[in-house]
XYZ file of C-alpha atoms in Angstrom:
387
model
C 92.898 -3.427 -44.276
C 93.970 -2.733 -40.723
C 93.943 -5.402 -38.064
C 94.517 -5.301 -34.358
C 94.677 -7.890 -31.626
C 92.031 -5.994 -29.698
C 88.484 -5.561 -30.912
C 88.006 -2.001 -32.119
C 84.383 -1.602 -31.165
C 84.506 -3.291 -27.793
C 86.030 -2.629 -24.396
C 89.622 -3.468 -23.685
C 90.434 -6.902 -22.270
C 91.025 -7.324 -18.560
C 93.872 -9.332 -17.105
C 94.777 -9.827 -13.450
C 98.036 -8.303 -12.202
C 98.832 -6.675 -15.511
C 95.582 -4.746 -15.291
C 96.710 -3.150 -12.034
C 100.004 -1.966 -13.501
C 98.356 -0.668 -16.635
C 95.665 1.077 -14.593
C 98.299 2.851 -12.490
C 100.194 3.906 -15.612
C 96.988 5.088 -17.248
C 95.964 7.119 -14.183
C 99.435 8.682 -13.907
C 99.418 9.641 -17.592
C 95.886 11.019 -17.317
C 96.746 13.134 -14.255
C 99.950 14.439 -15.854
C 98.185 15.492 -19.053
C 95.245 17.045 -17.243
C 97.564 18.783 -14.789
C 99.428 20.431 -17.670
C 96.097 21.459 -19.169
C 95.048 23.028 -15.856
C 98.405 24.827 -15.675
C 98.013 26.369 -19.140
C 94.468 27.513 -18.347
C 95.512 28.970 -15.004
C 98.389 30.884 -16.595
C 95.951 32.264 -19.139
C 93.493 33.211 -16.384
C 96.184 35.073 -14.427
C 97.245 37.215 -17.396
C 97.237 40.867 -16.288
C 95.433 42.376 -19.280
C 91.873 41.814 -20.456
C 90.991 41.585 -24.126
C 89.118 44.321 -25.949
C 85.965 42.173 -26.105
C 86.127 41.501 -22.362
C 86.510 45.196 -21.620
C 83.512 45.939 -23.841
C 81.464 43.362 -21.923
C 82.478 44.906 -18.583
C 81.731 48.430 -19.786
C 78.419 47.950 -21.590
C 76.860 44.570 -20.672
C 77.659 43.752 -17.039
C 76.143 47.001 -15.620
C 72.777 46.289 -17.292
C 69.820 45.025 -15.214
C 69.341 41.257 -15.359
C 66.304 41.440 -17.623
C 68.081 43.748 -20.055
C 71.101 41.439 -20.197
C 68.905 38.681 -21.627
C 67.228 41.069 -24.094
C 70.370 42.696 -25.461
C 71.168 40.001 -28.028
C 72.109 42.346 -30.877
C 75.488 43.047 -29.265
C 78.034 40.368 -30.260
C 79.949 40.902 -27.007
C 77.021 40.106 -24.717
C 76.756 36.405 -23.901
C 73.789 36.651 -21.512
C 74.291 33.736 -19.130
C 78.052 34.300 -19.032
C 77.506 38.030 -18.472
C 75.148 37.257 -15.587
C 77.716 34.939 -13.992
C 80.412 37.621 -14.346
C 78.061 40.102 -12.698
C 77.504 37.702 -9.776
C 81.218 36.914 -9.428
C 82.052 40.608 -9.290
C 79.527 41.086 -6.505
C 81.248 38.311 -4.537
C 84.935 38.937 -5.319
C 85.017 42.561 -6.414
C 86.111 44.066 -9.721
C 89.103 41.775 -10.257
C 90.412 39.760 -13.179
C 89.759 36.619 -11.121
C 86.054 37.436 -10.857
C 85.809 38.391 -14.524
C 87.423 35.179 -15.763
C 86.198 32.714 -13.118
C 83.226 31.366 -15.072
C 85.301 30.901 -18.190
C 88.110 29.165 -16.297
C 85.899 26.651 -14.462
C 84.091 25.419 -17.629
C 87.468 25.374 -19.359
C 88.719 22.910 -16.748
C 85.638 20.747 -17.255
C 85.745 20.488 -21.060
C 88.658 17.986 -21.325
C 87.146 15.772 -18.617
C 83.669 15.860 -20.145
C 85.040 15.144 -23.624
C 87.137 12.242 -22.322
C 84.081 10.882 -20.506
C 82.038 11.138 -23.701
C 84.762 9.345 -25.651
C 84.873 6.504 -23.146
C 81.078 6.246 -23.005
C 80.968 5.958 -26.791
C 83.870 3.580 -27.425
C 84.741 1.956 -24.057
C 88.455 2.374 -24.795
C 90.784 4.019 -22.297
C 93.284 5.036 -24.950
C 90.650 6.912 -26.945
C 89.634 8.735 -23.753
C 93.276 9.528 -22.938
C 93.998 10.885 -26.417
C 90.796 12.938 -26.298
C 91.874 14.390 -22.953
C 95.278 15.309 -24.390
C 93.871 16.910 -27.530
C 91.328 18.980 -25.596
C 93.750 19.897 -22.806
C 96.232 21.433 -25.234
C 93.931 22.842 -27.883
C 94.860 26.486 -28.347
C 91.318 27.817 -28.746
C 90.018 25.975 -25.674
C 92.947 27.215 -23.584
C 92.457 30.788 -24.802
C 88.724 30.943 -24.101
C 89.233 29.354 -20.684
C 90.850 32.603 -19.641
C 88.679 35.095 -21.501
C 85.612 36.852 -20.119
C 83.482 35.283 -22.837
C 80.867 32.541 -22.961
C 82.518 30.147 -25.420
C 83.987 27.799 -22.801
C 80.689 27.631 -20.902
C 78.729 26.998 -24.111
C 81.132 24.248 -25.210
C 80.984 22.457 -21.854
C 77.176 22.543 -21.824
C 76.935 21.064 -25.324
C 79.416 18.276 -24.509
C 77.367 17.479 -21.384
C 74.262 17.428 -23.578
C 75.843 14.784 -25.814
C 77.142 12.847 -22.791
C 73.669 12.825 -21.231
C 72.200 11.412 -24.462
C 74.795 8.605 -24.573
C 74.429 7.766 -20.864
C 70.638 7.757 -21.158
C 70.813 5.025 -23.783
C 73.491 3.144 -21.863
C 71.462 2.985 -18.643
C 69.356 -0.168 -18.686
C 67.245 -2.024 -16.145
C 64.960 -0.930 -13.291
C 67.876 0.126 -11.071
C 68.899 2.807 -13.580
C 65.711 4.859 -13.451
C 67.354 7.594 -11.369
C 70.271 7.845 -13.788
C 67.941 8.039 -16.771
C 65.889 10.725 -15.016
C 69.033 12.763 -14.384
C 70.056 12.357 -18.018
C 66.646 13.561 -19.205
C 66.956 16.626 -16.970
C 70.382 17.381 -18.472
C 68.970 16.889 -21.976
C 66.681 19.847 -21.259
C 68.833 22.074 -19.044
C 72.206 21.869 -20.817
C 71.108 22.893 -24.340
C 68.758 25.527 -22.942
C 71.580 27.019 -20.860
C 73.856 26.906 -23.923
C 71.236 28.828 -25.920
C 70.988 31.384 -23.109
C 74.761 31.769 -23.258
C 75.113 32.170 -27.029
C 72.250 32.192 -29.515
C 74.267 30.317 -32.213
C 74.063 27.272 -29.909
C 70.984 26.203 -31.888
C 73.354 25.334 -34.747
C 74.794 22.555 -32.561
C 71.716 21.566 -30.566
C 69.698 20.599 -33.651
C 72.228 18.156 -35.182
C 73.132 16.634 -31.799
C 69.477 16.003 -30.938
C 68.857 14.694 -34.463
C 71.725 12.212 -34.138
C 70.244 10.983 -30.858
C 66.800 10.486 -32.385
C 68.235 8.777 -35.480
C 70.105 6.400 -33.197
C 66.852 5.603 -31.364
C 65.224 4.894 -34.739
C 68.100 2.559 -35.629
C 67.750 0.693 -32.326
C 63.986 0.291 -32.714
C 64.333 -0.850 -36.301
C 66.958 -3.442 -35.373
C 64.507 -4.966 -32.875
C 61.926 -5.586 -35.580
C 63.579 -5.269 -39.012
C 60.494 -6.352 -40.957
C 58.049 -3.902 -39.348
C 56.760 -0.904 -41.262
C 58.019 2.577 -40.439
C 54.709 3.678 -38.888
C 54.706 0.716 -36.510
C 58.335 1.325 -35.527
C 57.547 4.965 -34.771
C 54.527 4.025 -32.635
C 56.477 1.430 -30.674
C 59.396 3.796 -30.211
C 57.138 6.625 -29.059
C 55.631 4.376 -26.388
C 58.978 2.939 -25.273
C 60.731 6.319 -25.119
C 57.816 8.529 -24.100
C 59.691 10.100 -21.180
C 62.626 10.987 -23.401
C 60.368 12.428 -26.097
C 58.580 14.449 -23.428
C 61.918 15.912 -22.363
C 62.693 16.859 -25.947
C 59.223 18.401 -26.300
C 59.872 20.576 -23.230
C 63.234 21.581 -24.697
C 61.612 22.421 -28.037
C 59.021 24.651 -26.391
C 61.629 26.420 -24.259
C 63.889 27.063 -27.260
C 60.939 28.245 -29.351
C 59.986 30.709 -26.615
C 63.566 31.979 -26.289
C 64.317 32.379 -29.988
C 60.806 33.458 -30.929
C 60.592 36.076 -28.212
C 63.966 37.549 -29.170
C 63.783 37.078 -32.943
C 64.193 40.754 -33.779
C 67.228 41.260 -31.543
C 68.848 38.078 -32.843
C 68.256 39.179 -36.449
C 70.012 42.467 -35.714
C 72.937 40.544 -34.257
C 73.320 38.525 -37.448
C 74.258 41.752 -39.210
C 77.727 41.419 -37.664
C 78.310 38.132 -39.538
C 80.147 37.384 -42.769
C 78.161 36.881 -45.967
C 78.939 33.474 -47.514
C 77.591 33.082 -51.039
C 77.939 29.831 -52.955
C 79.474 26.432 -52.361
C 83.049 27.466 -53.119
C 82.971 30.312 -50.627
C 81.450 27.972 -48.042
C 84.233 25.405 -48.460
C 86.898 28.091 -48.036
C 85.072 29.573 -45.041
C 84.642 26.182 -43.351
C 88.219 25.107 -44.041
C 89.676 28.270 -42.540
C 87.468 28.024 -39.468
C 88.349 24.367 -38.815
C 92.091 24.900 -39.310
C 92.005 27.878 -36.952
C 90.143 25.896 -34.295
C 91.926 22.542 -34.535
C 95.152 22.966 -36.431
C 96.091 20.949 -39.496
C 97.445 17.894 -37.676
C 94.386 17.380 -35.470
C 92.029 18.085 -38.382
C 93.813 15.481 -40.502
C 93.706 12.976 -37.633
C 89.943 13.481 -37.302
C 89.521 12.314 -40.907
C 91.127 8.985 -39.940
C 88.036 8.081 -37.909
C 86.702 6.434 -41.085
C 89.722 4.117 -41.435
C 88.400 1.166 -39.467
C 85.603 0.022 -37.170
C 81.861 0.346 -37.680
C 81.382 2.348 -34.502
C 84.147 4.748 -35.526
C 82.547 5.273 -38.920
C 79.115 5.896 -37.421
C 80.627 8.507 -35.145
C 82.427 10.011 -38.136
C 79.121 10.352 -39.984
C 77.606 12.071 -36.923
C 80.557 14.498 -36.848
C 80.107 15.221 -40.534
C 76.441 16.018 -39.911
C 77.370 18.308 -37.004
C 80.023 20.160 -39.017
C 77.880 20.377 -42.157
C 74.851 21.783 -40.324
C 76.721 24.294 -38.143
C 79.090 25.608 -40.808
C 76.687 25.121 -43.717
C 74.185 27.407 -42.035
C 76.515 30.300 -42.882
C 74.864 30.467 -46.300
C 71.486 31.173 -44.660
C 72.271 33.165 -41.503
C 75.750 34.554 -42.343
C 78.943 33.107 -40.962
C 80.709 34.160 -37.821
C 84.375 34.221 -36.853
C 85.986 30.881 -36.077
C 85.321 31.267 -32.350
C 81.570 30.949 -32.985
C 82.212 27.286 -33.874
C 84.303 26.498 -30.781
C 81.838 23.742 -29.653
C 82.966 21.644 -32.624
C 86.413 21.188 -31.075
C 85.700 18.456 -28.469
C 83.656 16.371 -30.902
C 86.330 16.538 -33.588
C 89.027 15.827 -30.987
C 87.190 12.590 -30.182
C 87.177 11.750 -33.900
C 90.908 12.494 -34.062
C 91.519 10.288 -31.015
C 89.660 7.428 -32.703
C 91.688 7.896 -35.876
C 94.980 7.917 -33.980
C 93.895 4.875 -31.970
C 93.227 3.012 -35.216
C 96.722 3.836 -36.469
C 98.248 2.749 -33.179
C 96.417 -0.565 -33.358
C 97.838 -1.025 -36.838
C 101.420 -0.201 -35.743
C 101.218 -2.393 -32.636
C 100.820 -5.468 -34.813
C 104.101 -4.584 -36.536
C 106.270 -3.454 -33.612
C 107.830 -5.760 -31.042
C 107.473 -3.138 -28.285
C 104.237 -1.290 -28.983
C 103.485 0.192 -25.584
C 105.598 3.383 -25.857
C 103.819 4.405 -29.052
C 100.911 6.000 -27.216
C 103.150 8.091 -24.973
C 105.409 9.134 -27.839
C 102.442 10.155 -29.939
C 100.827 12.177 -27.157
C 104.111 13.943 -26.391
C 104.609 14.659 -30.084
C 101.103 16.026 -30.431
C 101.546 18.256 -27.377
C 104.931 19.497 -28.496
C 103.777 20.182 -32.048
C 100.369 21.656 -31.276
C 99.490 24.094 -34.045
C 95.968 25.152 -33.126
């Protein structure tokens, strides 16, 4: 249906002098967009007043001993790892708004970069990475929680790094990449574990992300020997990826210890959630949460990921699995406010960037001067942000 002069699933073509000019323009656009994102987050960080939730955290959670911070999981305002970082920052910088918000602001600055890096690692297209950077830089929820004394920005960054580590681990090939693969395996353990220590609902995102990684490994192994039986494919894959599976085993044990040891406190915390009964209520609940997090325009753009390109569609299916598992769990463990699902934003922004890129490829075949379309679209998206 849609056609483009460039291959959707492959990297962009390289040409001599023109590449230099385009690279300079791309870098300038990237820096301008990211600079505006940093500005918005800094303005939010410098706001004089703290929110009610932040004040509650400062009053009741930060003064607790370190061990008690990680045991007090029934309180919805205690995000243990974030609370510990706030406690440390206040020891260094005093009881100031800067210290309280520092470890929300720093992860908030990293989320757009990490999401753009993940987009480029997945699709090898600069425009997809640029659009992802723009969407994440100006997303209202991400900007807000980059200046709040809460753990949502830290949790989101850790989960994006988890996904990026999985992609880079599979992209690193050859004997010279052993160090990179080792680093990726370390991140595959540390990032999700730290996210779980920040907010216990992180398990709702860790499970589908890890499952997508393992399903992709299964697909790769099956493509190498299409006629082999499933048992043989599993045995070969287990031998080939034994180090990776060992890392996931360590992660599984650590998460089991964390959630199992604090099961009672976590169950008490679920009492603050919203009861979602039935499929109709779940659809309404999920729709409201996604619109609040992304806005209608970005949410619609994310649906366009299925328009063209096999790689885009595979990523769209992975996003559907992530959204279905995290939001669908509300039927079992009660639903939370929209902010609980903040980690969905970067992944859906990547889907939206892919959808917009597909539309731009389609329009560029019909316009005599296609280059300004990207800039006009980004400016329009920034100016009309509704999240």
